[in-house]
């Protein structure tokens, strides 16, 4: 029920096992063209998900409606991620790997991410660039200091002007 985690399932080689995605899960392109869509991240089609009879539903605390997730959990196993930083993202990858029997592939993905981040070079400024990351409009919403986006901004050497905001 989360686009980024749908992409992870693809990279874990779970094509045949993924039975449904949201309308926002546009990557990988080929999945978007033929996988059953189960609504949006905030309003899933509970009936359609029931018809698919999934072995596991993967949701996210921030992205999905908690009442819908609770309802789905009464009918199918649900795992909910809550990612606030890189460590949490890496743990999520390993956990989904364990839950889906793809632990080795998940470990390799984590190692690649860690290696690539270790090579990240910050642009050298006299003072860190101040930045805002807007995640939505109508109403406008920005990434606060307790979010994954905030952690990535800091990793790039930027100062989040909304760091004092929380979810």
XYZ file of N, CA and C in Angstrom:
501
model
N 0.807 -1.205 0.000
C 0.000 0.000 0.000
C 0.847 1.265 0.000
N 2.144 1.134 -0.357
C 3.066 2.265 -0.325
C 3.982 2.188 -1.549
N 4.019 3.250 -2.366
C 4.825 3.184 -3.589
C 6.282 2.786 -3.376
N 6.962 3.367 -2.409
C 8.384 3.043 -2.231
C 8.576 1.576 -1.846
N 7.669 1.046 -1.072
C 7.792 -0.353 -0.670
C 7.363 -1.292 -1.794
N 6.499 -0.823 -2.685
C 6.182 -1.605 -3.883
C 7.438 -1.758 -4.736
N 8.194 -0.660 -4.891
C 9.445 -0.747 -5.651
C 10.420 -1.710 -4.992
N 10.463 -1.711 -3.663
C 11.330 -2.655 -2.956
C 10.932 -4.092 -3.283
N 9.639 -4.391 -3.259
C 9.174 -5.748 -3.565
C 9.613 -6.174 -4.965
N 9.596 -5.231 -5.889
C 10.069 -5.510 -7.240
C 11.553 -5.871 -7.222
N 12.353 -5.075 -6.516
C 13.798 -5.325 -6.470
C 14.136 -6.593 -5.680
N 13.212 -7.044 -4.867
C 13.402 -8.313 -4.161
C 12.982 -9.499 -5.035
N 12.510 -9.239 -6.244
C 12.154 -10.303 -7.184
C 10.819 -10.962 -6.892
N 9.861 -10.217 -6.367
C 8.593 -10.803 -5.929
C 7.446 -10.585 -6.910
N 7.752 -10.539 -8.193
C 6.758 -10.230 -9.217
C 5.490 -11.069 -9.103
N 5.618 -12.363 -9.113
C 4.449 -13.240 -9.112
C 3.684 -13.176 -7.789
N 4.364 -12.798 -6.738
C 3.747 -12.829 -5.410
C 3.017 -11.538 -5.044
N 3.283 -10.452 -5.745
C 2.586 -9.197 -5.457
C 1.278 -9.210 -6.242
N 0.154 -9.180 -5.499
C -1.149 -9.303 -6.147
C -1.875 -7.975 -6.306
N -1.459 -6.935 -5.572
C -2.138 -5.656 -5.680
C -1.223 -4.505 -5.301
N -1.478 -3.332 -5.923
C -0.708 -2.119 -5.655
C -1.676 -0.941 -5.642
N -1.228 0.205 -5.108
C -2.084 1.389 -5.137
C -1.978 2.083 -6.486
N -2.873 3.029 -6.713
C -2.829 3.793 -7.967
C -1.619 4.719 -8.020
N -0.943 4.905 -6.884
C 0.256 5.737 -6.848
C 1.539 4.920 -7.010
N 1.429 3.618 -7.065
C 2.588 2.731 -7.250
C 2.887 2.642 -8.743
N 3.464 3.716 -9.273
C 3.666 3.804 -10.726
C 4.993 3.198 -11.182
N 5.827 2.780 -10.249
C 7.090 2.126 -10.566
C 7.092 0.756 -9.919
N 7.550 -0.248 -10.553
C 8.052 -0.274 -11.926
C 6.908 -0.125 -12.941
N 7.258 0.395 -14.097
C 6.258 0.661 -15.138
C 5.449 -0.585 -15.482
N 6.136 -1.724 -15.608
C 5.422 -2.932 -16.038
C 4.399 -3.380 -14.997
N 4.680 -3.195 -13.720
C 3.704 -3.561 -12.694
C 2.488 -2.653 -12.785
N 2.721 -1.376 -13.010
C 1.608 -0.438 -13.093
C 0.689 -0.802 -14.253
N 1.243 -1.415 -15.290
C 0.427 -1.746 -16.459
C -0.445 -2.981 -16.258
N -0.113 -3.852 -15.288
C -0.927 -5.062 -15.178
C -1.311 -5.506 -13.764
N -0.709 -4.974 -12.741
C -1.088 -5.372 -11.382
C -2.444 -4.770 -11.019
N -3.204 -5.490 -10.224
C -4.500 -4.993 -9.753
C -4.283 -3.799 -8.840
N -5.016 -2.728 -9.101
C -4.914 -1.524 -8.259
C -5.991 -1.570 -7.195
N -5.599 -1.203 -5.995
C -6.487 -1.319 -4.834
C -6.816 0.047 -4.219
N -6.882 1.083 -5.051
C -7.201 2.420 -4.564
C -5.944 3.221 -4.314
N -6.102 4.282 -3.511
C -4.981 5.153 -3.180
C -4.396 4.798 -1.831
N -3.334 5.458 -1.460
C -2.693 5.153 -0.176
C -3.571 5.567 1.001
N -4.355 6.621 0.838
C -5.202 7.121 1.925
C -6.595 6.500 1.914
N -6.985 5.933 0.802
C -8.321 5.326 0.705
C -8.251 4.077 -0.159
N -7.910 2.967 0.475
C -7.803 1.712 -0.262
C -9.186 1.097 -0.438
N -9.312 0.261 -1.437
C -10.550 -0.455 -1.714
C -10.507 -1.766 -0.925
N -11.086 -1.741 0.250
C -11.025 -2.882 1.167
C -11.636 -4.127 0.530
N -12.732 -3.956 -0.202
C -13.384 -5.099 -0.846
C -12.463 -5.753 -1.880
N -11.814 -4.919 -2.689
C -10.902 -5.452 -3.708
C -9.733 -6.193 -3.056
N -9.189 -5.621 -1.978
C -8.089 -6.292 -1.265
C -8.575 -7.632 -0.736
N -9.782 -7.675 -0.187
C -10.338 -8.945 0.293
C -10.451 -9.981 -0.802
N -10.864 -9.569 -1.991
C -10.971 -10.479 -3.131
C -9.612 -11.042 -3.524
N -8.546 -10.249 -3.351
C -7.202 -10.714 -3.694
C -6.671 -11.713 -2.670
N -7.235 -11.714 -1.465
C -6.857 -12.644 -0.400
C -5.339 -12.683 -0.184
N -4.730 -11.542 0.145
C -3.266 -11.507 0.279
C -2.761 -12.265 1.501
N -1.565 -12.807 1.368
C -0.886 -13.464 2.492
C -0.292 -12.429 3.441
N -0.002 -11.240 2.910
C 0.610 -10.168 3.688
C 0.253 -8.837 3.053
N -0.104 -7.869 3.888
C -0.346 -6.497 3.433
C 0.744 -5.636 4.046
N 1.407 -4.849 3.205
C 2.480 -3.967 3.675
C 1.966 -2.538 3.614
N 1.979 -1.878 4.772
C 1.453 -0.516 4.895
C 2.498 0.368 5.559
N 2.165 1.651 5.669
C 3.059 2.617 6.308
C 2.244 3.518 7.217
N 2.773 3.770 8.414
C 2.071 4.566 9.419
C 1.689 5.944 8.900
N 2.572 6.575 8.157
C 2.330 7.937 7.682
C 1.456 7.973 6.435
N 1.579 6.981 5.579
C 0.896 6.997 4.283
C -0.525 6.458 4.312
N -0.787 5.470 5.129
C -2.068 4.773 5.062
C -2.983 5.146 6.216
N -4.286 5.057 5.960
C -5.298 5.384 6.953
C -5.294 4.326 8.066
N -5.085 4.741 9.321
C -4.974 3.759 10.411
C -6.227 2.908 10.597
N -7.409 3.474 10.395
C -8.639 2.692 10.555
C -8.735 1.605 9.493
N -8.350 1.938 8.264
C -8.374 0.933 7.205
C -7.344 -0.157 7.468
N -6.162 0.241 7.930
C -5.117 -0.743 8.227
C -5.587 -1.687 9.338
N -6.212 -1.141 10.379
C -6.733 -1.990 11.463
C -7.790 -2.953 10.942
N -8.691 -2.469 10.091
C -9.731 -3.325 9.536
C -9.103 -4.438 8.698
N -8.158 -4.078 7.843
C -7.484 -5.077 7.010
C -6.771 -6.121 7.862
N -6.201 -5.680 8.991
C -5.485 -6.585 9.879
C -6.364 -7.633 10.529
N -7.655 -7.414 10.542
C -8.574 -8.426 11.074
C -8.835 -9.535 10.062
N -8.392 -9.325 8.818
C -8.675 -10.289 7.756
C -7.430 -10.872 7.099
N -6.324 -10.162 7.197
C -5.055 -10.615 6.611
C -3.917 -10.107 7.481
N -2.775 -10.796 7.464
C -1.612 -10.271 8.188
C -1.183 -8.924 7.596
N -0.904 -7.958 8.462
C -0.476 -6.629 8.036
C 0.833 -6.298 8.736
N 1.771 -5.754 7.985
C 3.006 -5.226 8.568
C 3.060 -3.744 8.238
N 3.279 -2.906 9.263
C 3.265 -1.455 9.091
C 4.657 -0.897 9.383
N 5.194 -0.170 8.419
C 6.481 0.490 8.620
C 6.257 1.884 9.198
N 7.288 2.387 9.875
C 7.290 3.754 10.409
C 8.723 4.240 10.316
N 9.069 4.820 9.182
C 10.458 5.140 8.862
C 10.710 6.627 9.078
N 11.694 6.926 9.931
C 12.019 8.326 10.217
C 13.448 8.694 9.835
N 14.275 7.680 9.532
C 15.667 7.970 9.197
C 16.237 6.801 8.399
N 17.492 6.964 7.981
C 18.137 5.937 7.158
C 18.181 4.593 7.873
N 18.508 4.602 9.161
C 18.543 3.341 9.900
C 17.208 2.625 9.861
N 16.130 3.381 10.011
C 14.793 2.799 9.935
C 14.478 2.249 8.561
N 14.948 2.941 7.515
C 14.731 2.467 6.149
C 15.470 1.156 5.902
N 16.700 1.077 6.383
C 17.481 -0.149 6.196
C 16.864 -1.300 6.978
N 16.387 -1.023 8.192
C 15.700 -2.052 8.978
C 14.436 -2.533 8.269
N 13.700 -1.612 7.671
C 12.483 -1.978 6.941
C 12.821 -2.925 5.795
N 13.877 -2.623 5.052
C 14.272 -3.480 3.933
C 14.599 -4.889 4.426
N 15.369 -4.970 5.507
C 15.726 -6.281 6.056
C 14.509 -7.025 6.583
N 13.594 -6.306 7.225
C 12.387 -6.942 7.763
C 11.503 -7.478 6.648
N 11.296 -6.673 5.605
C 10.482 -7.157 4.492
C 11.168 -8.339 3.807
N 12.488 -8.296 3.726
C 13.214 -9.447 3.189
C 12.957 -10.705 4.007
N 12.984 -10.572 5.326
C 12.722 -11.717 6.208
C 11.279 -12.198 6.054
N 10.327 -11.267 5.991
C 8.904 -11.627 5.894
C 8.571 -12.316 4.575
N 9.327 -12.007 3.519
C 9.008 -12.535 2.187
C 9.955 -13.642 1.733
N 10.865 -14.057 2.596
C 11.794 -15.113 2.219
C 12.865 -14.647 1.237
N 13.165 -13.360 1.237
C 14.171 -12.819 0.322
C 15.270 -12.097 1.116
N 15.625 -12.659 2.244
C 16.575 -12.007 3.154
C 17.927 -11.738 2.490
N 18.411 -12.653 1.677
C 19.719 -12.453 1.042
C 19.680 -11.258 0.086
N 18.636 -11.182 -0.733
C 18.509 -10.045 -1.648
C 18.374 -8.742 -0.858
N 17.610 -8.764 0.222
C 17.431 -7.564 1.048
C 18.763 -7.117 1.643
N 19.541 -8.069 2.120
C 20.856 -7.747 2.686
C 21.755 -7.118 1.628
N 21.704 -7.628 0.410
C 22.508 -7.056 -0.671
C 22.069 -5.631 -1.013
N 20.776 -5.373 -0.991
C 20.266 -4.024 -1.239
C 20.768 -3.077 -0.156
N 20.686 -3.509 1.108
C 21.147 -2.676 2.227
C 22.637 -2.381 2.086
N 23.434 -3.383 1.750
C 24.875 -3.170 1.579
C 25.155 -2.158 0.469
N 24.435 -2.251 -0.635
C 24.619 -1.312 -1.744
C 24.273 0.114 -1.310
N 23.168 0.275 -0.597
C 22.775 1.605 -0.113
C 23.843 2.151 0.821
N 24.302 1.340 1.749
C 25.324 1.798 2.697
C 26.614 2.199 1.978
N 27.023 1.399 1.000
C 28.232 1.723 0.243
C 28.065 3.029 -0.517
N 26.922 3.206 -1.160
C 26.695 4.427 -1.935
C 26.610 5.658 -1.032
N 25.988 5.528 0.115
C 25.904 6.672 1.023
C 27.260 7.002 1.626
N 28.113 6.015 1.785
C 29.443 6.305 2.334
C 30.272 7.143 1.362
N 29.900 7.128 0.084
C 30.602 7.904 -0.932
C 29.980 9.275 -1.165
N 28.885 9.564 -0.484
C 28.200 10.839 -0.662
C 29.107 11.992 -0.247
N 29.287 12.903 -1.154
C 30.113 14.077 -0.881
C 29.212 15.296 -0.742
N 29.369 16.024 0.342
C 28.612 17.257 0.521
C 29.254 18.363 -0.300
N 28.413 19.180 -0.883
C 28.940 20.396 -1.502
C 29.490 21.255 -0.368
N 30.577 21.888 -0.581
C 31.219 22.674 0.478
C 30.761 24.128 0.403
N 29.944 24.488 1.344
C 29.448 25.857 1.437
C 30.005 26.478 2.703
N 30.073 27.803 2.728
C 30.517 28.465 3.957
C 29.525 28.204 5.074
N 28.250 28.137 4.741
C 27.199 27.781 5.696
C 26.284 26.787 4.992
N 25.724 25.832 5.728
C 24.830 24.872 5.070
C 23.663 25.591 4.377
N 23.268 25.079 3.230
C 22.109 25.634 2.536
C 20.860 25.368 3.359
N 20.018 26.372 3.474
C 18.737 26.222 4.149
C 17.718 25.821 3.085
N 16.939 24.815 3.378
C 15.998 24.299 2.387
C 14.687 23.893 3.041
N 13.644 23.920 2.251
C 12.332 23.416 2.666
C 11.922 22.345 1.668
N 11.324 21.290 2.154
C 10.851 20.221 1.287
C 9.335 20.150 1.452
N 8.635 20.606 0.415
C 7.169 20.585 0.451
C 6.694 19.242 -0.080
N 5.847 18.574 0.696
C 5.396 17.231 0.325
C 3.974 17.208 -0.207
N 3.240 18.298 -0.058
C 1.847 18.317 -0.492
C 1.400 19.761 -0.629
N 0.320 19.953 -1.358
C -0.301 21.271 -1.406
C -1.811 21.108 -1.317
N -2.468 22.156 -0.944
C -3.923 22.134 -0.693
C -4.291 21.159 0.398
N -3.831 21.318 1.612
C -3.000 22.422 2.073
C -1.514 22.086 1.877
N -0.687 23.133 1.884
C 0.751 22.906 1.806
C 1.219 22.200 3.064
N 2.098 21.217 2.885
C 2.704 20.489 3.995
C 4.197 20.389 3.718
N 4.986 20.469 4.775
C 6.441 20.392 4.639
C 6.977 19.268 5.511
N 8.113 18.723 5.137
C 8.773 17.694 5.939
C 9.357 18.348 7.185
N 8.970 17.830 8.341
C 9.490 18.334 9.607
C 10.739 17.584 10.027
N 11.170 17.833 11.255
C 12.432 17.300 11.751
C 12.418 15.838 12.145
N 11.260 15.221 12.219
C 11.210 13.817 12.628
C 10.824 12.913 11.454
N 11.316 13.251 10.258
C 10.943 12.507 9.062
C 12.172 11.972 8.326
N 11.921 10.994 7.493
C 12.961 10.434 6.641
C 13.532 11.509 5.720
N 12.652 12.341 5.168
C 13.115 13.401 4.270
C 14.086 14.324 4.996
N 13.771 14.679 6.235
C 14.669 15.519 7.029
C 16.048 14.847 7.157
N 16.046 13.560 7.456
C 17.303 12.831 7.611
C 18.110 12.853 6.308
N 17.431 12.724 5.169
C 18.119 12.758 3.876
C 18.648 14.165 3.587
N 17.897 15.196 3.963
C 18.374 16.568 3.772
C 19.664 16.788 4.561
N 19.681 16.320 5.804
C 20.897 16.454 6.612
C 22.051 15.672 6.001
N 21.770 14.487 5.455
C 22.815 13.679 4.825
C 23.440 14.418 3.640
N 22.659 15.281 3.008
C 23.155 16.077 1.884
C 23.819 17.369 2.332
N 23.824 17.617 3.626
C 24.461 18.822 4.142
C 23.566 20.048 4.159
N 22.248 19.858 4.055
C 21.316 20.969 4.055
C 20.698 21.143 5.435
N 20.224 22.330 5.728
C 19.503 22.620 6.962
C 18.013 22.710 6.616
N 17.212 21.903 7.250
C 15.766 21.901 7.039
C 15.167 23.071 7.816
N 14.588 24.042 7.121
C 14.035 25.211 7.796
C 12.801 24.856 8.636
N 12.240 23.698 8.415
C 11.089 23.247 9.193
C 11.458 22.130 10.165
N 12.715 22.071 10.571
C 13.179 21.001 11.446
C 12.453 20.984 12.788
N 11.919 22.110 13.219
C 11.249 22.146 14.516
C 9.811 21.634 14.434
N 9.332 21.330 13.239
C 7.983 20.775 13.088
C 8.036 19.259 13.216
N 6.994 18.689 13.753
C 6.913 17.222 13.834
C 5.576 16.780 13.283
N 5.463 15.479 13.035
C 4.224 14.930 12.457
C 3.075 15.105 13.405
